[in-house]
Amino acid sequence: MLGVFSDTLLISKLQETSETLLVQESDLSDDVFLLEAGAMARAHWIQLHKLNLQTPLVQSALLYIVENYKHVRPIWQFGLKIDETSPEWKTVLYNDFYFRHHSASIQSAITMVMGSLDDRECMRKLLNEVGAHHYFYDACEAHLELFEQAMLHTLRTSLTGDSKMDAATEQSWVEFLKDVKTYIGEGIAIQRNTYLRECMTPNEMIDIRSKWEKIIDFGLPEAGEIVCERAIKSYTKLIGMAKLEMMIPFKRSSEVFTSFAEMIMQAFDVAIQSYSQGVGFCNLVTDIKEFVVKCMILDTCPALARKAILEGLFEMLQRVCGDSELKECARRKWNKLYRALEQAIIASIMEY
């Protein structure tokens, strides 16, 4: 009986101890789990450095992006030089100074972030700052998705032998790149919100609204046609220079053109009316949703479309308000208005 009691007591104690350990283990913070997971990616990154494979890996990831997502090429100077009609275009790209410099910058950034894995708050702050900085280089959250996809694709397909990932290391990279995407995205969103709030002064908006009254008197549909006609011509020229096949999916004579021209001007009108001294354009993200749903064009190059629409906008302003009303200072104001509208549309798409 004593032996049975002792065994029962021992089993009971072991069960209690086991349950306590399970509770303690379940109480471990996500930070500890992610730290352990990230450590495997960091160890792999160090291994790639010793094997001189970091640079080829990052360059292959960049190549994957510009080869599969051509609309982002104009973001980078080296992207504008790509000519796929040449059989040597990849060799030319790999020898391009700006391509190599950008690859080296990404490589250094990954190393720096890996060094912050032990302090996730520091890592988050660092990546938030990276995101805020890249906002002014036209980076948006969708680009981070492409980078994450490109890095994982390259890690899975370009490494062989001792450098090849096992399942646990791959999962570690997935977690690490997810964090990178999330925290840089936070920085972009924070900087976007700051821009929408502070980019325009009340006096600048008074000037814009006074000119907008002239445009309303002229006729928004007519003004929209001037904007879009010039924008299509400019975009067609720019897309040809960039050697991309992303044409505007409608012609000048189509009903779609007329409808789109009207909606473009309605979008500007919504933006101008949305501004308030207290929050700037922050409410525009919600106010512009209807336009986003109706007018989302997927197969275009955003960077070139912006240049084209601004050219159209400036031509329309010159016709309606006169050349003397469109000096460099005025151009900057309207440029900021368009930028605010564009960023509100991007934010609205991200929430859609």
Tab-separated table of C-alpha atoms in Angstrom:
chain	number	residue	atom	x	y	z
A	1	MET	CA	0.000	0.000	0.000
A	2	LEU	CA	2.789	2.363	0.906
A	3	GLY	CA	4.505	1.625	-2.388
A	4	VAL	CA	1.296	2.256	-4.303
A	5	PHE	CA	0.682	5.459	-2.339
A	6	SER	CA	4.251	6.608	-2.964
A	7	ASP	CA	3.944	5.889	-6.698
A	8	THR	CA	0.590	7.657	-6.804
A	9	LEU	CA	2.015	10.644	-4.957
A	10	LEU	CA	5.043	10.700	-7.260
A	11	ILE	CA	2.856	10.534	-10.357
A	12	SER	CA	0.657	13.295	-8.949
A	13	LYS	CA	3.690	15.471	-8.252
A	14	LEU	CA	5.082	14.801	-11.720
A	15	GLN	CA	1.748	15.739	-13.276
A	16	GLU	CA	1.647	18.963	-11.260
A	17	THR	CA	5.208	19.770	-12.280
A	18	SER	CA	4.430	18.986	-15.915
A	19	GLU	CA	1.321	21.179	-15.851
A	20	THR	CA	3.312	24.003	-14.250
A	21	LEU	CA	5.976	23.741	-16.921
A	22	LEU	CA	3.320	23.745	-19.650
A	23	VAL	CA	1.742	26.869	-18.184
A	24	GLN	CA	5.125	28.544	-17.939
A	25	GLU	CA	5.922	27.551	-21.506
A	26	SER	CA	2.590	28.887	-22.749
A	27	ASP	CA	3.272	32.139	-20.914
A	28	LEU	CA	6.438	32.736	-22.906
A	29	SER	CA	6.047	35.891	-24.907
A	30	ASP	CA	5.841	35.915	-28.677
A	31	ASP	CA	9.063	37.895	-28.583
A	32	VAL	CA	10.958	34.907	-27.204
A	33	PHE	CA	9.527	32.597	-29.857
A	34	LEU	CA	10.261	35.036	-32.654
A	35	LEU	CA	13.738	35.671	-31.276
A	36	GLU	CA	14.503	31.951	-31.471
A	37	ALA	CA	12.973	31.717	-34.939
A	38	GLY	CA	14.832	34.789	-36.167
A	39	ALA	CA	18.091	33.441	-34.776
A	40	MET	CA	18.030	30.642	-37.341
A	41	ALA	CA	17.628	33.118	-40.186
A	42	ARG	CA	20.464	35.178	-38.716
A	43	ALA	CA	22.721	32.125	-38.490
A	44	HIS	CA	21.897	31.300	-42.100
A	45	TRP	CA	22.620	34.894	-43.165
A	46	ILE	CA	26.021	34.711	-41.450
A	47	GLN	CA	26.691	31.425	-43.221
A	48	LEU	CA	25.839	33.034	-46.567
A	49	HIS	CA	28.316	35.809	-45.771
A	50	LYS	CA	31.081	33.275	-45.148
A	51	LEU	CA	30.247	31.585	-48.448
A	52	ASN	CA	30.182	34.944	-50.307
A	53	LEU	CA	26.554	34.334	-51.266
A	54	GLN	CA	24.825	37.352	-49.718
A	55	THR	CA	25.474	39.648	-52.670
A	56	PRO	CA	24.377	37.152	-55.368
A	57	LEU	CA	21.264	36.369	-53.319
A	58	VAL	CA	20.155	39.999	-53.030
A	59	GLN	CA	20.963	40.716	-56.670
A	60	SER	CA	18.914	37.700	-57.746
A	61	ALA	CA	15.997	38.928	-55.629
A	62	LEU	CA	16.157	42.355	-57.283
A	63	LEU	CA	16.331	40.719	-60.697
A	64	TYR	CA	13.233	38.680	-59.822
A	65	ILE	CA	11.326	41.888	-59.042
A	66	VAL	CA	12.253	43.847	-62.173
A	67	GLU	CA	11.745	40.801	-64.380
A	68	ASN	CA	8.330	39.813	-63.030
A	69	TYR	CA	6.893	43.182	-61.940
A	70	LYS	CA	7.862	45.589	-64.682
A	71	HIS	CA	5.658	48.420	-63.434
A	72	VAL	CA	8.067	49.074	-60.538
A	73	ARG	CA	11.130	49.519	-62.753
A	74	PRO	CA	10.854	53.329	-63.008
A	75	ILE	CA	11.262	53.586	-59.232
A	76	TRP	CA	14.966	52.897	-59.706
A	77	GLN	CA	17.391	54.561	-62.064
A	78	PHE	CA	18.750	51.202	-63.176
A	79	GLY	CA	15.211	50.026	-63.915
A	80	LEU	CA	14.739	52.694	-66.570
A	81	LYS	CA	17.760	51.365	-68.478
A	82	ILE	CA	16.471	47.811	-68.868
A	83	ASP	CA	16.070	46.788	-72.500
A	84	GLU	CA	14.749	43.257	-72.800
A	85	THR	CA	15.198	43.307	-76.567
A	86	SER	CA	18.905	42.853	-75.907
A	87	PRO	CA	19.917	39.258	-75.108
A	88	GLU	CA	22.566	40.632	-72.742
A	89	TRP	CA	20.226	42.810	-70.691
A	90	LYS	CA	20.735	40.835	-67.485
A	91	THR	CA	24.507	41.058	-67.786
A	92	VAL	CA	24.226	44.793	-68.388
A	93	LEU	CA	21.969	45.092	-65.349
A	94	TYR	CA	24.361	43.186	-63.090
A	95	ASN	CA	27.178	45.501	-64.169
A	96	ASP	CA	25.130	48.663	-63.632
A	97	PHE	CA	26.571	50.821	-60.844
A	98	TYR	CA	23.186	51.801	-59.430
A	99	PHE	CA	21.944	48.211	-59.434
A	100	ARG	CA	25.036	47.046	-57.584
A	101	HIS	CA	24.831	49.971	-55.169
A	102	HIS	CA	21.174	49.312	-54.376
A	103	SER	CA	21.867	45.612	-53.880
A	104	ALA	CA	24.692	46.451	-51.484
A	105	SER	CA	22.396	48.808	-49.568
A	106	ILE	CA	19.779	46.074	-49.143
A	107	GLN	CA	22.461	43.620	-48.064
A	108	SER	CA	23.765	46.058	-45.439
A	109	ALA	CA	20.246	46.810	-44.233
A	110	ILE	CA	19.457	43.122	-43.717
A	111	THR	CA	22.692	42.707	-41.756
A	112	MET	CA	21.841	45.728	-39.611
A	113	VAL	CA	18.323	44.459	-38.901
A	114	MET	CA	19.657	40.995	-38.086
A	115	GLY	CA	21.864	42.681	-35.497
A	116	SER	CA	18.758	44.088	-33.796
A	117	LEU	CA	16.928	40.775	-33.434
A	118	ASP	CA	17.774	40.552	-29.734
A	119	ASP	CA	15.865	43.781	-29.083
A	120	ARG	CA	12.606	43.722	-31.001
A	121	GLU	CA	11.584	47.225	-29.953
A	122	CYS	CA	14.866	48.532	-31.320
A	123	MET	CA	14.319	46.484	-34.474
A	124	ARG	CA	10.816	47.848	-34.882
A	125	LYS	CA	11.943	51.439	-34.393
A	126	LEU	CA	14.776	50.964	-36.873
A	127	LEU	CA	12.472	49.528	-39.542
A	128	ASN	CA	9.843	52.201	-38.905
A	129	GLU	CA	12.525	54.784	-39.662
A	130	VAL	CA	13.514	52.898	-42.812
A	131	GLY	CA	9.873	52.926	-43.899
A	132	ALA	CA	9.448	56.638	-43.186
A	133	HIS	CA	12.598	57.376	-45.192
A	134	HIS	CA	11.501	55.233	-48.134
A	135	TYR	CA	8.108	56.929	-48.275
A	136	PHE	CA	9.802	59.827	-50.041
A	137	TYR	CA	11.210	57.409	-52.625
A	138	ASP	CA	7.668	56.395	-53.638
A	139	ALA	CA	7.755	53.139	-51.686
A	140	CYS	CA	4.421	51.740	-50.570
A	141	GLU	CA	3.209	48.653	-48.751
A	142	ALA	CA	2.664	46.705	-51.971
A	143	HIS	CA	6.373	46.993	-52.782
A	144	LEU	CA	7.177	45.286	-49.489
A	145	GLU	CA	5.026	42.342	-50.546
A	146	LEU	CA	7.112	42.063	-53.705
A	147	PHE	CA	10.370	42.218	-51.764
A	148	GLU	CA	9.209	39.534	-49.334
A	149	GLN	CA	8.127	37.313	-52.218
A	150	ALA	CA	11.366	37.898	-54.133
A	151	MET	CA	13.600	37.119	-51.163
A	152	LEU	CA	11.749	33.915	-50.289
A	153	HIS	CA	11.717	32.791	-53.921
A	154	THR	CA	15.454	33.404	-54.233
A	155	LEU	CA	16.267	31.733	-50.919
A	156	ARG	CA	14.305	28.666	-52.016
A	157	THR	CA	15.596	28.390	-55.573
A	158	SER	CA	19.110	29.818	-55.808
A	159	LEU	CA	20.888	28.096	-52.920
A	160	THR	CA	22.414	24.647	-53.180
A	161	GLY	CA	24.553	22.334	-51.100
A	162	ASP	CA	25.515	23.532	-47.628
A	163	SER	CA	23.831	26.896	-48.168
A	164	LYS	CA	20.409	25.412	-48.920
A	165	MET	CA	17.713	26.014	-46.304
A	166	ASP	CA	16.063	23.268	-44.303
A	167	ALA	CA	12.400	23.540	-43.301
A	168	ALA	CA	13.108	25.170	-39.938
A	169	THR	CA	15.438	27.766	-41.445
A	170	GLU	CA	12.907	28.567	-44.145
A	171	GLN	CA	10.220	29.136	-41.521
A	172	SER	CA	12.644	31.400	-39.673
A	173	TRP	CA	13.140	33.481	-42.818
A	174	VAL	CA	9.375	33.631	-43.335
A	175	GLU	CA	8.923	35.043	-39.822
A	176	PHE	CA	11.823	37.466	-40.207
A	177	LEU	CA	10.695	38.833	-43.573
A	178	LYS	CA	7.139	39.113	-42.294
A	179	ASP	CA	8.403	41.321	-39.472
A	180	VAL	CA	10.467	43.393	-41.894
A	181	LYS	CA	7.428	43.911	-44.118
A	182	THR	CA	5.171	44.789	-41.190
A	183	TYR	CA	7.493	47.260	-39.486
A	184	ILE	CA	8.643	49.037	-42.652
A	185	GLY	CA	4.984	49.224	-43.672
A	186	GLU	CA	4.182	50.857	-40.349
A	187	GLY	CA	6.848	53.475	-41.012
A	188	ILE	CA	5.463	54.202	-44.475
A	189	ALA	CA	1.922	54.517	-43.100
A	190	ILE	CA	3.050	56.815	-40.279
A	191	GLN	CA	4.936	59.076	-42.682
A	192	ARG	CA	2.002	59.064	-45.113
A	193	ASN	CA	-0.348	60.175	-42.364
A	194	THR	CA	2.086	62.921	-41.372
A	195	TYR	CA	2.319	64.060	-44.987
A	196	LEU	CA	-1.451	64.136	-45.430
A	197	ARG	CA	-1.768	66.178	-42.262
A	198	GLU	CA	1.046	68.669	-42.829
A	199	CYS	CA	1.886	68.895	-46.542
A	200	MET	CA	-0.326	71.893	-47.260
A	201	THR	CA	-0.749	75.158	-45.372
A	202	PRO	CA	-4.126	76.922	-45.060
A	203	ASN	CA	-2.854	79.819	-47.196
A	204	GLU	CA	-1.799	77.427	-49.947
A	205	MET	CA	-5.247	75.857	-49.923
A	206	ILE	CA	-6.873	79.281	-50.154
A	207	ASP	CA	-4.900	79.889	-53.350
A	208	ILE	CA	-5.749	76.445	-54.762
A	209	ARG	CA	-9.450	76.856	-53.980
A	210	SER	CA	-9.554	80.255	-55.652
A	211	LYS	CA	-8.117	78.736	-58.840
A	212	TRP	CA	-10.436	75.764	-58.523
A	213	GLU	CA	-13.411	78.130	-58.666
A	214	LYS	CA	-12.157	79.308	-62.065
A	215	ILE	CA	-11.898	75.684	-63.199
A	216	ILE	CA	-15.465	74.993	-62.049
A	217	ASP	CA	-16.650	78.021	-64.026
A	218	PHE	CA	-14.723	76.717	-67.031
A	219	GLY	CA	-16.381	73.302	-66.611
A	220	LEU	CA	-15.004	70.262	-64.809
A	221	PRO	CA	-15.767	67.813	-67.668
A	222	GLU	CA	-14.027	70.065	-70.195
A	223	ALA	CA	-11.067	70.602	-67.868
A	224	GLY	CA	-10.869	66.855	-67.254
A	225	GLU	CA	-10.643	66.149	-70.968
A	226	ILE	CA	-7.704	68.557	-71.279
A	227	VAL	CA	-5.958	66.816	-68.370
A	228	CYS	CA	-6.544	63.304	-69.684
A	229	GLU	CA	-5.776	64.042	-73.331
A	230	ARG	CA	-2.367	65.459	-72.457
A	231	ALA	CA	-1.794	62.767	-69.819
A	232	ILE	CA	-2.424	59.937	-72.292
A	233	LYS	CA	0.002	61.453	-74.799
A	234	SER	CA	2.660	61.927	-72.123
A	235	TYR	CA	2.133	58.462	-70.648
A	236	THR	CA	2.366	56.829	-74.073
A	237	LYS	CA	5.664	58.609	-74.691
A	238	LEU	CA	7.063	57.775	-71.246
A	239	ILE	CA	6.033	54.130	-71.424
A	240	GLY	CA	7.735	53.850	-74.808
A	241	MET	CA	10.947	55.375	-73.480
A	242	ALA	CA	10.882	52.911	-70.584
A	243	LYS	CA	10.284	50.046	-73.050
A	244	LEU	CA	7.229	48.826	-71.158
A	245	GLU	CA	3.971	47.470	-72.543
A	246	MET	CA	1.444	48.973	-70.147
A	247	MET	CA	-0.739	51.179	-72.275
A	248	ILE	CA	-3.826	53.058	-71.092
A	249	PRO	CA	-6.738	50.663	-71.797
A	250	PHE	CA	-8.964	53.210	-73.589
A	251	LYS	CA	-8.795	55.677	-76.472
A	252	ARG	CA	-9.478	59.409	-76.663
A	253	SER	CA	-12.648	58.855	-78.675
A	254	SER	CA	-14.185	56.302	-76.306
A	255	GLU	CA	-16.961	56.842	-73.785
A	256	VAL	CA	-14.643	55.481	-71.125
A	257	PHE	CA	-12.292	58.414	-71.740
A	258	THR	CA	-15.079	60.936	-71.156
A	259	SER	CA	-16.241	59.159	-68.024
A	260	PHE	CA	-12.704	58.821	-66.675
A	261	ALA	CA	-11.956	62.495	-67.349
A	262	GLU	CA	-15.009	63.508	-65.334
A	263	MET	CA	-14.088	61.218	-62.451
A	264	ILE	CA	-10.506	62.504	-62.389
A	265	MET	CA	-11.801	66.023	-61.840
A	266	GLN	CA	-14.312	64.802	-59.275
A	267	ALA	CA	-11.415	63.190	-57.404
A	268	PHE	CA	-9.521	66.491	-57.349
A	269	ASP	CA	-12.699	68.218	-56.207
A	270	VAL	CA	-13.126	65.721	-53.360
A	271	ALA	CA	-9.497	66.260	-52.346
A	272	ILE	CA	-9.841	70.043	-52.289
A	273	GLN	CA	-13.083	69.907	-50.323
A	274	SER	CA	-11.678	67.305	-47.926
A	275	TYR	CA	-8.879	69.530	-46.631
A	276	SER	CA	-9.302	71.065	-43.195
A	277	GLN	CA	-6.895	73.134	-41.147
A	278	GLY	CA	-7.007	70.691	-38.246
A	279	VAL	CA	-6.262	67.379	-39.979
A	280	GLY	CA	-5.152	68.407	-43.456
A	281	PHE	CA	-6.028	65.655	-45.940
A	282	CYS	CA	-6.320	62.824	-43.398
A	283	ASN	CA	-10.058	62.389	-44.045
A	284	LEU	CA	-9.401	62.039	-47.762
A	285	VAL	CA	-8.578	58.339	-47.354
A	286	THR	CA	-12.231	57.705	-46.517
A	287	ASP	CA	-13.686	60.396	-48.764
A	288	ILE	CA	-11.998	59.009	-51.894
A	289	LYS	CA	-13.143	55.380	-51.532
A	290	GLU	CA	-15.871	55.642	-54.166
A	291	PHE	CA	-13.373	56.836	-56.769
A	292	VAL	CA	-10.960	54.025	-55.871
A	293	VAL	CA	-13.628	51.362	-56.340
A	294	LYS	CA	-14.729	52.726	-59.725
A	295	CYS	CA	-11.422	53.763	-61.258
A	296	MET	CA	-8.784	51.255	-60.242
A	297	ILE	CA	-6.594	50.548	-63.296
A	298	LEU	CA	-4.283	47.639	-62.617
A	299	ASP	CA	-2.066	47.276	-65.677
A	300	THR	CA	-0.339	50.657	-65.660
A	301	CYS	CA	2.916	52.057	-64.327
A	302	PRO	CA	2.073	54.324	-61.343
A	303	ALA	CA	5.316	56.318	-61.390
A	304	LEU	CA	4.906	57.241	-65.058
A	305	ALA	CA	1.156	57.779	-64.703
A	306	ARG	CA	1.856	60.381	-62.020
A	307	LYS	CA	4.213	62.315	-64.281
A	308	ALA	CA	1.724	62.152	-67.131
A	309	ILE	CA	-1.280	63.313	-65.111
A	310	LEU	CA	0.715	66.172	-63.604
A	311	GLU	CA	1.674	67.311	-67.095
A	312	GLY	CA	-1.988	67.193	-68.044
A	313	LEU	CA	-2.973	69.074	-64.905
A	314	PHE	CA	-0.434	71.833	-65.542
A	315	GLU	CA	-1.543	72.224	-69.154
A	316	MET	CA	-5.157	72.535	-68.051
A	317	LEU	CA	-4.242	75.125	-65.409
A	318	GLN	CA	-2.314	77.146	-67.971
A	319	ARG	CA	-5.287	77.189	-70.329
A	320	VAL	CA	-7.827	78.040	-67.658
A	321	CYS	CA	-5.823	80.330	-65.365
A	322	GLY	CA	-3.129	81.646	-67.705
A	323	ASP	CA	0.641	81.156	-67.777
A	324	SER	CA	1.248	83.901	-65.229
A	325	GLU	CA	-0.787	81.966	-62.662
A	326	LEU	CA	1.366	78.845	-62.915
A	327	LYS	CA	4.812	79.790	-61.698
A	328	GLU	CA	7.118	77.334	-59.947
A	329	CYS	CA	5.619	78.061	-56.542
A	330	ALA	CA	2.120	77.344	-57.847
A	331	ARG	CA	3.298	74.133	-59.490
A	332	ARG	CA	4.633	72.902	-56.165
A	333	LYS	CA	1.253	73.512	-54.525
A	334	TRP	CA	-0.624	71.525	-57.153
A	335	ASN	CA	2.050	68.858	-57.078
A	336	LYS	CA	1.451	68.453	-53.345
A	337	LEU	CA	-2.290	68.296	-53.919
A	338	TYR	CA	-1.827	65.488	-56.421
A	339	ARG	CA	0.595	63.720	-54.080
A	340	ALA	CA	-1.949	63.918	-51.252
A	341	LEU	CA	-4.661	62.535	-53.533
A	342	GLU	CA	-2.379	59.740	-54.726
A	343	GLN	CA	-1.379	58.774	-51.190
A	344	ALA	CA	-4.982	58.795	-50.014
A	345	ILE	CA	-5.844	56.472	-52.898
A	346	ILE	CA	-2.985	54.125	-51.955
A	347	ALA	CA	-4.086	54.097	-48.312
A	348	SER	CA	-7.669	53.459	-49.398
A	349	ILE	CA	-6.553	50.548	-51.583
A	350	MET	CA	-4.618	49.075	-48.649
A	351	GLU	CA	-7.791	49.199	-46.557
A	352	TYR	CA	-10.045	47.945	-49.363
